[in-house]
PDB file of C-alpha atoms and ligand atoms in Angstrom:
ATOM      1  CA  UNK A   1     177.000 227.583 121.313  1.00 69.00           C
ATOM      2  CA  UNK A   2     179.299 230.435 123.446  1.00 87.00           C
ATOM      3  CA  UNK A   3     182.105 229.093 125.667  1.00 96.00           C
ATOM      4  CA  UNK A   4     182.974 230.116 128.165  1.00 97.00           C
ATOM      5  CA  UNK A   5     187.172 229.810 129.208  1.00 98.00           C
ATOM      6  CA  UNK A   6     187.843 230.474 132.826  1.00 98.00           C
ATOM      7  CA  UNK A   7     192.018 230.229 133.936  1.00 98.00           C
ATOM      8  CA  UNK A   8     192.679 228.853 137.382  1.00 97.00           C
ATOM      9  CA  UNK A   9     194.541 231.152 138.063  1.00 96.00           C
ATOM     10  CA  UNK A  10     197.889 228.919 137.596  1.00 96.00           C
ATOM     11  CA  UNK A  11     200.372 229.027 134.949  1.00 97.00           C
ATOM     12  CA  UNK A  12     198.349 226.288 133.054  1.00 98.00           C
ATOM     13  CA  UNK A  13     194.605 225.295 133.117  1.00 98.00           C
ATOM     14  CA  UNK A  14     191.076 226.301 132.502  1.00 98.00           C
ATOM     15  CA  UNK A  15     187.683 225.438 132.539  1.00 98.00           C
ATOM     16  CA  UNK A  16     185.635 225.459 129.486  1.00 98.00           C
ATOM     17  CA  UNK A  17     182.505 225.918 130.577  1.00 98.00           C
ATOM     18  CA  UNK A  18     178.984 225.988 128.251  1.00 95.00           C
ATOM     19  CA  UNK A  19     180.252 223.492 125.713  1.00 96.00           C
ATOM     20  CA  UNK A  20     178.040 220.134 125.220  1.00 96.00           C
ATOM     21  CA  UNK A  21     180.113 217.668 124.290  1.00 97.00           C
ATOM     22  CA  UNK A  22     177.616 215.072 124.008  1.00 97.00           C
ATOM     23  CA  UNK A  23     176.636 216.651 121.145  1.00 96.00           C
ATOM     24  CA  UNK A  24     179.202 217.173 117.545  1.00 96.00           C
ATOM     25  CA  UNK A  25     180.621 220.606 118.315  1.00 96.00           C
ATOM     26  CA  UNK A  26     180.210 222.963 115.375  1.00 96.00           C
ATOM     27  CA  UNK A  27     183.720 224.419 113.653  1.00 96.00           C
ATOM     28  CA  UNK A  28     183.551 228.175 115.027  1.00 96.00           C
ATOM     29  CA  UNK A  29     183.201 226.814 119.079  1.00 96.00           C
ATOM     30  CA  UNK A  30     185.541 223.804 118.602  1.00 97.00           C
ATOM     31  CA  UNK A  31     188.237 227.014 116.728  1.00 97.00           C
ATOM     32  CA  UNK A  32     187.255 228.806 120.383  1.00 97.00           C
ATOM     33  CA  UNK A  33     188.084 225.326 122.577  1.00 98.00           C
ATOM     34  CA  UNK A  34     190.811 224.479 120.485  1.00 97.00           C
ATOM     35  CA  UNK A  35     192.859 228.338 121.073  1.00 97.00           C
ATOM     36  CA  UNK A  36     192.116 227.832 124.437  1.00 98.00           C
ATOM     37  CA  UNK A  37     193.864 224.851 124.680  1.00 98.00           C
ATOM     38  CA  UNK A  38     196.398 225.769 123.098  1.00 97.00           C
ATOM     39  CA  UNK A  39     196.385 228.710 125.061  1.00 98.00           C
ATOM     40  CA  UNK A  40     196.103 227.021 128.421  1.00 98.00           C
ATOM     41  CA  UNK A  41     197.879 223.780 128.077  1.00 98.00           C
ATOM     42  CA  UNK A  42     195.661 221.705 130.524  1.00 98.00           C
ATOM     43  CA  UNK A  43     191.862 222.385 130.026  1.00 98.00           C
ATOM     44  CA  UNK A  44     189.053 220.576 131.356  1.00 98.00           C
ATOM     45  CA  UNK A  45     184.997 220.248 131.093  1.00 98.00           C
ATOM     46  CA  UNK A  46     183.076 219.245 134.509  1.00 98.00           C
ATOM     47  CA  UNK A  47     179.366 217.505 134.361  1.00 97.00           C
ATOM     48  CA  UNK A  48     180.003 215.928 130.689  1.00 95.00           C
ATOM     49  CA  UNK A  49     178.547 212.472 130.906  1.00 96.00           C
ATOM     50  CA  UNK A  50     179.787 211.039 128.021  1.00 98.00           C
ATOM     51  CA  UNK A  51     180.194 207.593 126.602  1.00 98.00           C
ATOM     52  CA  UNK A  52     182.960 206.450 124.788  1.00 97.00           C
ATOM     53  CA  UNK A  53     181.680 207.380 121.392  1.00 98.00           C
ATOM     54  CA  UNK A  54     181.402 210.891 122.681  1.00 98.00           C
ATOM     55  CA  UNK A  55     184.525 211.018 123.694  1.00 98.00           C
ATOM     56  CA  UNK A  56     186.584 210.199 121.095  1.00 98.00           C
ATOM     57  CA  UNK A  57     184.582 211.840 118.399  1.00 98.00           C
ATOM     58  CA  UNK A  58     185.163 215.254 120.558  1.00 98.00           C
ATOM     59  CA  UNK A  59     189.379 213.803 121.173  1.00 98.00           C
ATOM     60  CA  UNK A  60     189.493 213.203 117.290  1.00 97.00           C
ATOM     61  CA  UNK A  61     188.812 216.838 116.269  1.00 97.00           C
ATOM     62  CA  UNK A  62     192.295 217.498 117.034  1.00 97.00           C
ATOM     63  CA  UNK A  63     193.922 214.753 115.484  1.00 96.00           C
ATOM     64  CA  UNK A  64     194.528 210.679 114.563  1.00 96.00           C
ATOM     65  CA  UNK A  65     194.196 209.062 117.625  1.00 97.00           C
ATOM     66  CA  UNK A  66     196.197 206.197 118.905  1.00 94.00           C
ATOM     67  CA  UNK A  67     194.848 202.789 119.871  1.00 92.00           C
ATOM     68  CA  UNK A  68     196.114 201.739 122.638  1.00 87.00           C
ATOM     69  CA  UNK A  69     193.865 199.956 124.077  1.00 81.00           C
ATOM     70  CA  UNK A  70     195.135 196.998 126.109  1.00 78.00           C
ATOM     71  CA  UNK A  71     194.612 193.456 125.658  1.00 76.00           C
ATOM     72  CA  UNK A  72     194.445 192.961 129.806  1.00 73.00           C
ATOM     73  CA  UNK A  73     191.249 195.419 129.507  1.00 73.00           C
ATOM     74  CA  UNK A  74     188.508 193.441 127.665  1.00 74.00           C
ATOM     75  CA  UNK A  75     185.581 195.785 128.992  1.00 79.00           C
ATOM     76  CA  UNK A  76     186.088 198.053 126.732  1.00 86.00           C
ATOM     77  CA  UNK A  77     184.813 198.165 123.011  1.00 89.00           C
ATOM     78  CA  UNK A  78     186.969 200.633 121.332  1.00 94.00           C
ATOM     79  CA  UNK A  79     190.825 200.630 120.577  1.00 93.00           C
ATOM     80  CA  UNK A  80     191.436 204.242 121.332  1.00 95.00           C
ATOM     81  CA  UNK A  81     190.133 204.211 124.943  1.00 96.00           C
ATOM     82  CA  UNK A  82     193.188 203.490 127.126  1.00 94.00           C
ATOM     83  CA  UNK A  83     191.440 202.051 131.060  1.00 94.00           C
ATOM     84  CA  UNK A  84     193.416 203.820 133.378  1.00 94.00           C
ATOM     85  CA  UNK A  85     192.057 202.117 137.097  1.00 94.00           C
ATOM     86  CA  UNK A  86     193.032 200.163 140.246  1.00 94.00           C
ATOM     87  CA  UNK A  87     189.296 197.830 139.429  1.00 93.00           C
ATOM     88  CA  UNK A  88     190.044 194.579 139.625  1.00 91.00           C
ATOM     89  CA  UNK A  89     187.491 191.784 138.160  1.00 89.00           C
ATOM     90  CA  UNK A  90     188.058 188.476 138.495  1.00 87.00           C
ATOM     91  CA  UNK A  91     191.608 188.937 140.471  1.00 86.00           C
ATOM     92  CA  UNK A  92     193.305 191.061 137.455  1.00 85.00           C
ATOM     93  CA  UNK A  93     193.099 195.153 137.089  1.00 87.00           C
ATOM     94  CA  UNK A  94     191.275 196.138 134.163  1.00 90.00           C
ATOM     95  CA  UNK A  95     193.613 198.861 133.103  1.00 89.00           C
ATOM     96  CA  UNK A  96     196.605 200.689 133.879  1.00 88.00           C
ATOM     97  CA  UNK A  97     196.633 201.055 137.629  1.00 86.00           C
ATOM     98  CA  UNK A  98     200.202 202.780 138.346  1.00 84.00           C
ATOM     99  CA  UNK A  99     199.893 205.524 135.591  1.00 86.00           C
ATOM    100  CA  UNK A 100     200.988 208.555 137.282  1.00 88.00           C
ATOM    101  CA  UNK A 101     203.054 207.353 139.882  1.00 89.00           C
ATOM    102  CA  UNK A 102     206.288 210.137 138.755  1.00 94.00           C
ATOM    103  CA  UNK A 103     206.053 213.314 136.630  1.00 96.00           C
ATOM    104  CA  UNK A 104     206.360 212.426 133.326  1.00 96.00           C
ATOM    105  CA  UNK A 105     204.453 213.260 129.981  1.00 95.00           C
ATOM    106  CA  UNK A 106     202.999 210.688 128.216  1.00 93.00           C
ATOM    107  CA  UNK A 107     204.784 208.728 125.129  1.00 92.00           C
ATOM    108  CA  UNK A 108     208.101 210.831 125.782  1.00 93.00           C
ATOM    109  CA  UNK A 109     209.650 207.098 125.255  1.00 91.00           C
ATOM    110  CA  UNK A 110     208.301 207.287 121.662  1.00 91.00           C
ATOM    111  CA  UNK A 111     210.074 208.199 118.346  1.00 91.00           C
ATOM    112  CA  UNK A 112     207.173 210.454 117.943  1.00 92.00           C
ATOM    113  CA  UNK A 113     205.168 210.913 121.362  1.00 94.00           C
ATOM    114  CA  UNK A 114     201.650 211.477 121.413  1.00 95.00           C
ATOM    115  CA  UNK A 115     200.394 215.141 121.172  1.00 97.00           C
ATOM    116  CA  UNK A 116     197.668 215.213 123.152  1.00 98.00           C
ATOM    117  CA  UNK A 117     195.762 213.354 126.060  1.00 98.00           C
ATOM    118  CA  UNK A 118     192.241 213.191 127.128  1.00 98.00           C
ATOM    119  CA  UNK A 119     191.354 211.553 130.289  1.00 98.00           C
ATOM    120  CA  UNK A 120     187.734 211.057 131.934  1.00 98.00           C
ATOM    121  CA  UNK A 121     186.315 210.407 135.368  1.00 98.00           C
ATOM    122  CA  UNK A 122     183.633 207.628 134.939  1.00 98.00           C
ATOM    123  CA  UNK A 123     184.329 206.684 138.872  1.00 98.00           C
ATOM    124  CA  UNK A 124     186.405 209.014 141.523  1.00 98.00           C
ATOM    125  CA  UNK A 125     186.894 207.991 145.250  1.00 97.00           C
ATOM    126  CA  UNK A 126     185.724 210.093 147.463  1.00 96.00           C
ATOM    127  CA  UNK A 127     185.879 210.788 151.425  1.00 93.00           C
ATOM    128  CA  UNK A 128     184.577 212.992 153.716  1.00 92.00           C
ATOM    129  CA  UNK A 129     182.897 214.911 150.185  1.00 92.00           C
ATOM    130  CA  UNK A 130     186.589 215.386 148.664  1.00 93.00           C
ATOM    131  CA  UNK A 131     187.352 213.507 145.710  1.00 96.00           C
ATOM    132  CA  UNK A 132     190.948 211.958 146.269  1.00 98.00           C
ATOM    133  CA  UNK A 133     193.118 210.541 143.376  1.00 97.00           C
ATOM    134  CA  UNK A 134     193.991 214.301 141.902  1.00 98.00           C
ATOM    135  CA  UNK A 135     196.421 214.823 139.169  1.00 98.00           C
ATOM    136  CA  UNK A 136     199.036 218.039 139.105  1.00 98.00           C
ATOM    137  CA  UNK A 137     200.129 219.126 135.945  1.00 98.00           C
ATOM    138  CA  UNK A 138     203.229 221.394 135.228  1.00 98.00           C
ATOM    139  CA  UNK A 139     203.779 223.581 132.345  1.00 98.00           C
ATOM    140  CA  UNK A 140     206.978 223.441 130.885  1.00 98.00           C
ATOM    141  CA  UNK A 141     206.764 226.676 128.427  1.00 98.00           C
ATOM    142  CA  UNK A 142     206.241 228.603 132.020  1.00 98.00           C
ATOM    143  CA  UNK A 143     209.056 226.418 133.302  1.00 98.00           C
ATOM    144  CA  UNK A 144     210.836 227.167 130.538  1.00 98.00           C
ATOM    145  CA  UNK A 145     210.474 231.056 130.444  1.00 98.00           C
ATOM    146  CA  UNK A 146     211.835 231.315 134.004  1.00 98.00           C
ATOM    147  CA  UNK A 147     214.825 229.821 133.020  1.00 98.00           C
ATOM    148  CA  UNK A 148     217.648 232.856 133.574  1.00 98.00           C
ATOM    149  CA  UNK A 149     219.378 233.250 130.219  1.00 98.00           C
ATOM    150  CA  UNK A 150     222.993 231.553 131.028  1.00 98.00           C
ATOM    151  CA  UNK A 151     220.452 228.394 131.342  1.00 98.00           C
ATOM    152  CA  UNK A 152     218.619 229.041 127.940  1.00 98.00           C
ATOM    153  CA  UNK A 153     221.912 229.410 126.203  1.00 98.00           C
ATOM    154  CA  UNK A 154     223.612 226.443 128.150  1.00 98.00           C
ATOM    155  CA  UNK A 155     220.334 224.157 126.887  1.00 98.00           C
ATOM    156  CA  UNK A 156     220.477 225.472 123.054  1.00 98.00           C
ATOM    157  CA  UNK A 157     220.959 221.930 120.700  1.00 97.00           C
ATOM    158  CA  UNK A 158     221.065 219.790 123.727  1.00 98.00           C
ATOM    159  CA  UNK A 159     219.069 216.395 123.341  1.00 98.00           C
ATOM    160  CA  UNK A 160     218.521 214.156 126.114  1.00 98.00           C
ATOM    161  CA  UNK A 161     217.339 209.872 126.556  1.00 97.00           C
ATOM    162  CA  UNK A 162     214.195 208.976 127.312  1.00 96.00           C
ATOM    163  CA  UNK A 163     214.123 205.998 128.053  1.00 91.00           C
ATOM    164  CA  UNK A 164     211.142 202.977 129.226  1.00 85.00           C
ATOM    165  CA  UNK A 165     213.652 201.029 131.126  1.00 82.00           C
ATOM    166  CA  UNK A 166     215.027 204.403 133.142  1.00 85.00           C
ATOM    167  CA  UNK A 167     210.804 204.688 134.066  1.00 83.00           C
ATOM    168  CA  UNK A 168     210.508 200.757 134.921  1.00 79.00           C
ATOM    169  CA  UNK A 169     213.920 200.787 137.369  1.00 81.00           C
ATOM    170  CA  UNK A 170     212.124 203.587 139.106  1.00 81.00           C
ATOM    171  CA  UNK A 171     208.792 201.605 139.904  1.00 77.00           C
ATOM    172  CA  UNK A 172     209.077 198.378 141.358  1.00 67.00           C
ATOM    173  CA  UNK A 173     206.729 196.062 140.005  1.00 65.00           C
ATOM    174  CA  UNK A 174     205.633 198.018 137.575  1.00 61.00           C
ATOM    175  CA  UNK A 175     202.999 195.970 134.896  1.00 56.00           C
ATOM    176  CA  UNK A 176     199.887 197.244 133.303  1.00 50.00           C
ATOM    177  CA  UNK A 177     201.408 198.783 130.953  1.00 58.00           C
ATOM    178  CA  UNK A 178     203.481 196.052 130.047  1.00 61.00           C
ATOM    179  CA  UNK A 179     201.051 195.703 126.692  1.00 62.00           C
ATOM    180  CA  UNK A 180     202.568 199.256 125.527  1.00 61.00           C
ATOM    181  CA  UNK A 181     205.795 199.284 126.495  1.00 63.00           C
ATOM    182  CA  UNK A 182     206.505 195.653 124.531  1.00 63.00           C
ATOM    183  CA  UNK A 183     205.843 197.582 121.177  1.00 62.00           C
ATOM    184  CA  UNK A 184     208.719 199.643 121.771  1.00 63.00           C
ATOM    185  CA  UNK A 185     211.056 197.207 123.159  1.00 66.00           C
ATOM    186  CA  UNK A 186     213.231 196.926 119.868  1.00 64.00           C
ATOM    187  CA  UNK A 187     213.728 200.362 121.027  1.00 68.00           C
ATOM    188  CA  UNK A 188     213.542 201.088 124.749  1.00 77.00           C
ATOM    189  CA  UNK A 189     215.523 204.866 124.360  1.00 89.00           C
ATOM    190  CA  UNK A 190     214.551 207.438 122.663  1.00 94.00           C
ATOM    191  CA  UNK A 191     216.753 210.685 122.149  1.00 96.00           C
ATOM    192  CA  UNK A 192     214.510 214.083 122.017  1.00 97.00           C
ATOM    193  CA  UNK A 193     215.615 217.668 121.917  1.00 98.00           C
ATOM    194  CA  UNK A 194     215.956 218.953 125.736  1.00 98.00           C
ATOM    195  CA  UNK A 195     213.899 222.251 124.905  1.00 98.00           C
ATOM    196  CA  UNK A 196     211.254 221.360 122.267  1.00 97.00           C
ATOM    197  CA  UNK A 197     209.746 224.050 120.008  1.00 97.00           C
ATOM    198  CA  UNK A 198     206.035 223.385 120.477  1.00 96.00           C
ATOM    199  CA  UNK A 199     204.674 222.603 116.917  1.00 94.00           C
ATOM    200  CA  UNK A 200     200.948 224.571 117.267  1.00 95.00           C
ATOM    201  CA  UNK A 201     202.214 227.569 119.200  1.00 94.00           C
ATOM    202  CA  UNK A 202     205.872 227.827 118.974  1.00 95.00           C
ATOM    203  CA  UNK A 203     206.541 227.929 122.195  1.00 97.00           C
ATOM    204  CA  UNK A 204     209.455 226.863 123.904  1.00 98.00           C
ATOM    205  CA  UNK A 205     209.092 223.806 126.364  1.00 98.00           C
ATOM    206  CA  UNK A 206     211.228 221.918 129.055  1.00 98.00           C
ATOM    207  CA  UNK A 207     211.441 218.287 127.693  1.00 98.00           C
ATOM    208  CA  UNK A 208     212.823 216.577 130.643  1.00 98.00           C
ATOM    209  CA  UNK A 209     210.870 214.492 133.503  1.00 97.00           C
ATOM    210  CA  UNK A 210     211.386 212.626 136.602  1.00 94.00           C
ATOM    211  CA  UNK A 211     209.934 209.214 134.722  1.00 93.00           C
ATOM    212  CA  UNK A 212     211.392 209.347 131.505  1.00 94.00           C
ATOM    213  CA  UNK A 213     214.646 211.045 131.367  1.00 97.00           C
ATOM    214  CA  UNK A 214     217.862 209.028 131.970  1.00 96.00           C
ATOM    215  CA  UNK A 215     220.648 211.030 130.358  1.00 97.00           C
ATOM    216  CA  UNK A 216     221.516 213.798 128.899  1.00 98.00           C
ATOM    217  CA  UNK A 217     223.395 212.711 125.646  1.00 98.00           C
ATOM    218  CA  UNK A 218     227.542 214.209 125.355  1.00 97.00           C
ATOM    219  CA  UNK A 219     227.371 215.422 129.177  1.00 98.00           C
ATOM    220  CA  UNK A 220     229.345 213.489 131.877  1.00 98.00           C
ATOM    221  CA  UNK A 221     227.284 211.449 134.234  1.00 97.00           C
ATOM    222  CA  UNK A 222     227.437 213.921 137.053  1.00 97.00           C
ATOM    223  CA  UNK A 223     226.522 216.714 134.986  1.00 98.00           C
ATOM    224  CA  UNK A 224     223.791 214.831 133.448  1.00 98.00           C
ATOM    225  CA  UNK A 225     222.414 213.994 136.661  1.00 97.00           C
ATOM    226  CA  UNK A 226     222.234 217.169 138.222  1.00 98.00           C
ATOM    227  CA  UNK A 227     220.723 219.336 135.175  1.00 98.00           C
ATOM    228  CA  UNK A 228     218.458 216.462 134.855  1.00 98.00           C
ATOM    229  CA  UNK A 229     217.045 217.083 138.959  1.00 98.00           C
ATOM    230  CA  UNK A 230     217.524 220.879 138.132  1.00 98.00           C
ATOM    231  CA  UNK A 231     215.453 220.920 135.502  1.00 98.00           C
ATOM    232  CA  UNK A 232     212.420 218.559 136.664  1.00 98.00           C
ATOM    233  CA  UNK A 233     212.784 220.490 140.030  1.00 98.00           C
ATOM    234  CA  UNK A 234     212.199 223.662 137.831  1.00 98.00           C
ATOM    235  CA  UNK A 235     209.158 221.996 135.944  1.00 98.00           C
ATOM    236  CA  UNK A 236     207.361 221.727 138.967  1.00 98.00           C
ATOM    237  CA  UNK A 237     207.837 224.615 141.060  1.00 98.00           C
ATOM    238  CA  UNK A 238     204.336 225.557 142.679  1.00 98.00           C
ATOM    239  CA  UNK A 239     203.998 228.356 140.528  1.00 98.00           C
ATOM    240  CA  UNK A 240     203.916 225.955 137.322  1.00 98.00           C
ATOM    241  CA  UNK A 241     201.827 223.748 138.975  1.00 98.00           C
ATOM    242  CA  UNK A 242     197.981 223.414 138.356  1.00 98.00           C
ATOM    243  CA  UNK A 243     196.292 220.978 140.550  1.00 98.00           C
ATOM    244  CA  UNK A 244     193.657 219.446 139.288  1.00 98.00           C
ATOM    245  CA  UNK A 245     190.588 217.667 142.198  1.00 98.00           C
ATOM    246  CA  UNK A 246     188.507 215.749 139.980  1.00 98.00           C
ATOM    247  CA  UNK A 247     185.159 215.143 139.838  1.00 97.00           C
ATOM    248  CA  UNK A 248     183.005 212.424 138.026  1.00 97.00           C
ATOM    249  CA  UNK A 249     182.152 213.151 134.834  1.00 98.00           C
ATOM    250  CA  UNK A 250     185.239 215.472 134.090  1.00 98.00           C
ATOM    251  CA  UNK A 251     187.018 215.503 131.289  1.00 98.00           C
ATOM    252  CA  UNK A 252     190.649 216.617 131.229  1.00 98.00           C
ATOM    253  CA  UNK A 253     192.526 217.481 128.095  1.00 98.00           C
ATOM    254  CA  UNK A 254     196.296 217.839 128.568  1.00 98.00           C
ATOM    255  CA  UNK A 255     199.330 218.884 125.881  1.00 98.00           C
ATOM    256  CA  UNK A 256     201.905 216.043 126.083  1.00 97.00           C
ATOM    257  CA  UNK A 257     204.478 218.814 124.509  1.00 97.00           C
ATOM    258  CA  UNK A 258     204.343 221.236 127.384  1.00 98.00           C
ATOM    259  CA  UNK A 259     203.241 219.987 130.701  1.00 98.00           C
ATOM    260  CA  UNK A 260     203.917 216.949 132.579  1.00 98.00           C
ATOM    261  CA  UNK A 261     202.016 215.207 135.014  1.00 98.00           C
ATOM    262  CA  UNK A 262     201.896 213.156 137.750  1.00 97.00           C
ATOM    263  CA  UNK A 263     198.556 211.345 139.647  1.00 96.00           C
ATOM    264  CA  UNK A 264     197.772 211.333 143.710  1.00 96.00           C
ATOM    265  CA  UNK A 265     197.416 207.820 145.149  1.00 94.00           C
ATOM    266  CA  UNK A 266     195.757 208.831 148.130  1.00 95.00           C
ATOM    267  CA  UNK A 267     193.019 206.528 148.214  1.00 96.00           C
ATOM    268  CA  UNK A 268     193.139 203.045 149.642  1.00 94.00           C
ATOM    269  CA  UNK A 269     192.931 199.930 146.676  1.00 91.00           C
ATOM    270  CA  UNK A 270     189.268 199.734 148.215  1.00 93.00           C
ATOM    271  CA  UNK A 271     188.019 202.721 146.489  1.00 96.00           C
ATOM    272  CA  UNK A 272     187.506 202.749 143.043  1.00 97.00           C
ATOM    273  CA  UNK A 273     188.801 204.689 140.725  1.00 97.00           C
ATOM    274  CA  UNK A 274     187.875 204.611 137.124  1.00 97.00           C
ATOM    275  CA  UNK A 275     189.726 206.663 134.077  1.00 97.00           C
ATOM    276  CA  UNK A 276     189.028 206.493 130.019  1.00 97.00           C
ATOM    277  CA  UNK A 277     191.715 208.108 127.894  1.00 97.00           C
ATOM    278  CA  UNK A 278     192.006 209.041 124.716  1.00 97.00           C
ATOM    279  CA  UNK A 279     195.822 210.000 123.189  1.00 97.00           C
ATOM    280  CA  UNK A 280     196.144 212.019 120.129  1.00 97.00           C
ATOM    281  CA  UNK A 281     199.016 211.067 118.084  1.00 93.00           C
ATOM    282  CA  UNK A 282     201.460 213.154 117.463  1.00 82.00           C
ATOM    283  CA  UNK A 283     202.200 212.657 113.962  1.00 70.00           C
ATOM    284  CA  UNK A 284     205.748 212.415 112.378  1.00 66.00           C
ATOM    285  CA  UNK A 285     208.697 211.896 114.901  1.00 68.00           C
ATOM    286  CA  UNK A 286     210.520 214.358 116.937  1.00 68.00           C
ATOM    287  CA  UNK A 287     213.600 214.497 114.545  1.00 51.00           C
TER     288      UNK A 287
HETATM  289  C1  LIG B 301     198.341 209.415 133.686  1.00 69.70           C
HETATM  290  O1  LIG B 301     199.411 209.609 134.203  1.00 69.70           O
HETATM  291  O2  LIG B 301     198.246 209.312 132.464  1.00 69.70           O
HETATM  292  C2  LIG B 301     197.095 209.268 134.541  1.00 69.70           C
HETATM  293  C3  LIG B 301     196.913 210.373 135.496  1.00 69.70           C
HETATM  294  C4  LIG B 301     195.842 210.088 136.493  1.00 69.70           C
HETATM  295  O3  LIG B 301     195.258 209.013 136.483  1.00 69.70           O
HETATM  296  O4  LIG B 301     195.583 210.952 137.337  1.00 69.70           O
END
């Protein structure tokens, strides 16, 4: 099998287009998905109809996944598929249905925060022929590289709180998550280097987001406040910005140590919208 990898054009993203996923990918065109990923940060496959099975057998070629599967989401068989959806059957949602609502990057709240995520479209709304519901990503290694120098220097050995309650204060009524975020209530904060060094690539990334990020540890409140809103306003400048319109039967693969993201709820409760994700763990913690 040749790939094919086309950029959009952004600072992050790509296409992959030619691979089969259906099918067990053979080592030299996983190697060529896998660099572009790496490459790319965000990349994504249209028209792959997979099942679950598929989908995490294609996920796990990159690493352990997580199970985190939860208990309000019955419908599905397998532990690492994570329902992300505003379905409700019989009165209660069968999945997450607020994931998304700020930029964040997923398991930033966690000792050692998940590598990788994986999300497909089994159901998009649609109107007018657009799908709604989008997601933007950022990447942070662009964000990061933009930084003028006096910044890079000012952010060497910082380490900043990220924290589960900071993300609940900030959305009211948050709850289908609740499953999740009860495993790490012994610890609700986490404290992570500001700028991590990605581990694959080496590149340097922002580690700060509008969901997660409460404090930045030894700085005065003030201060902490405002580099925090300086640097998630850098993150997601247009120019680091990759928007992605879905369509059903995409699947998105995004790098939880150099992009952020954050979903579009632009579609009325009425119209559903139907997600499986896989997370790839990301191994030993941060530090
Ligand atoms: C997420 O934030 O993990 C979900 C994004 C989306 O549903 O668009």
């Amino acid at each position: 099998m040749t790939i094919q990898v086309k950029p959009s054009g952004s600072a992050l993203g790509a296409e992959i287009i030619d691979a089969d996923l259906t099918q067990p990918l053979d080592d030299t065109t996983f190697a060529q998905i896998r660099d572009a990923f790496y490459q790319h940060e965000v990349v994504y496959f249209r028209g792959q109809a997979l099942s679950d099975e598929d989908q995490i057998r294609f996920s796990a070629r990159f690493g352990e996944l997580r199970k985190l599967k939860l208990a309000s989401q019955p419908f599905v068989e397998h532990p690492e598929i994570f329902v992300v959806s505003n379905i409700k059957k019989d009165g209660k949602h069968i999945g997450s249905y607020d994931a998304g609502s700020l930029w964040h990057t997923d398991g930033a709240y966690l000792a050692n925060p998940h590598a990788i995520s994986a999300l497909r479209a089994l159901e998009v709304p649609v109107q007018n022929g657009r799908t709604l519901g989008d997601t933007n990503f950022a990447s942070t290694s662009a964000a990061y590289d933009a930084l003028p120098q006096s910044m890079k220097k000012r952010l060497e050995g910082l380490q900043a709180v990220q924290s589960v309650t900071h993300h609940f204060s900030k959305i009211p009524g948050k709850g289908a998550n609740k499953d999740i975020y009860s495993t790490v209530k012994a610890a609700p904060e986490v404290i992570h280097p500001l700028v991590r060094v990605h581990p694959v690539n080496g590149r340097k990334c922002l580690y700060v987001t509008e969901g997660y990020t409460s404090r930045i540890v030894g700085l005065p409140e003030d201060e902490s406040r405002d580099l925090i809103e300086e640097l998630t306003a850098q993150c997601v400048k247009p120019e680091f910005t990759y928007l992605h319109n879905w369509r059903q039967h995409d699947l998105v693969m995004w790098d939880d140590c150099s992009t952020q993201h954050k979903a579009t709820f632009d579609y009325p409760a009425s119209m559903p919208r139907l997600m499986h994700r896989t997370t790839v763990s990301g191994g030993a913690k941060l530090q």
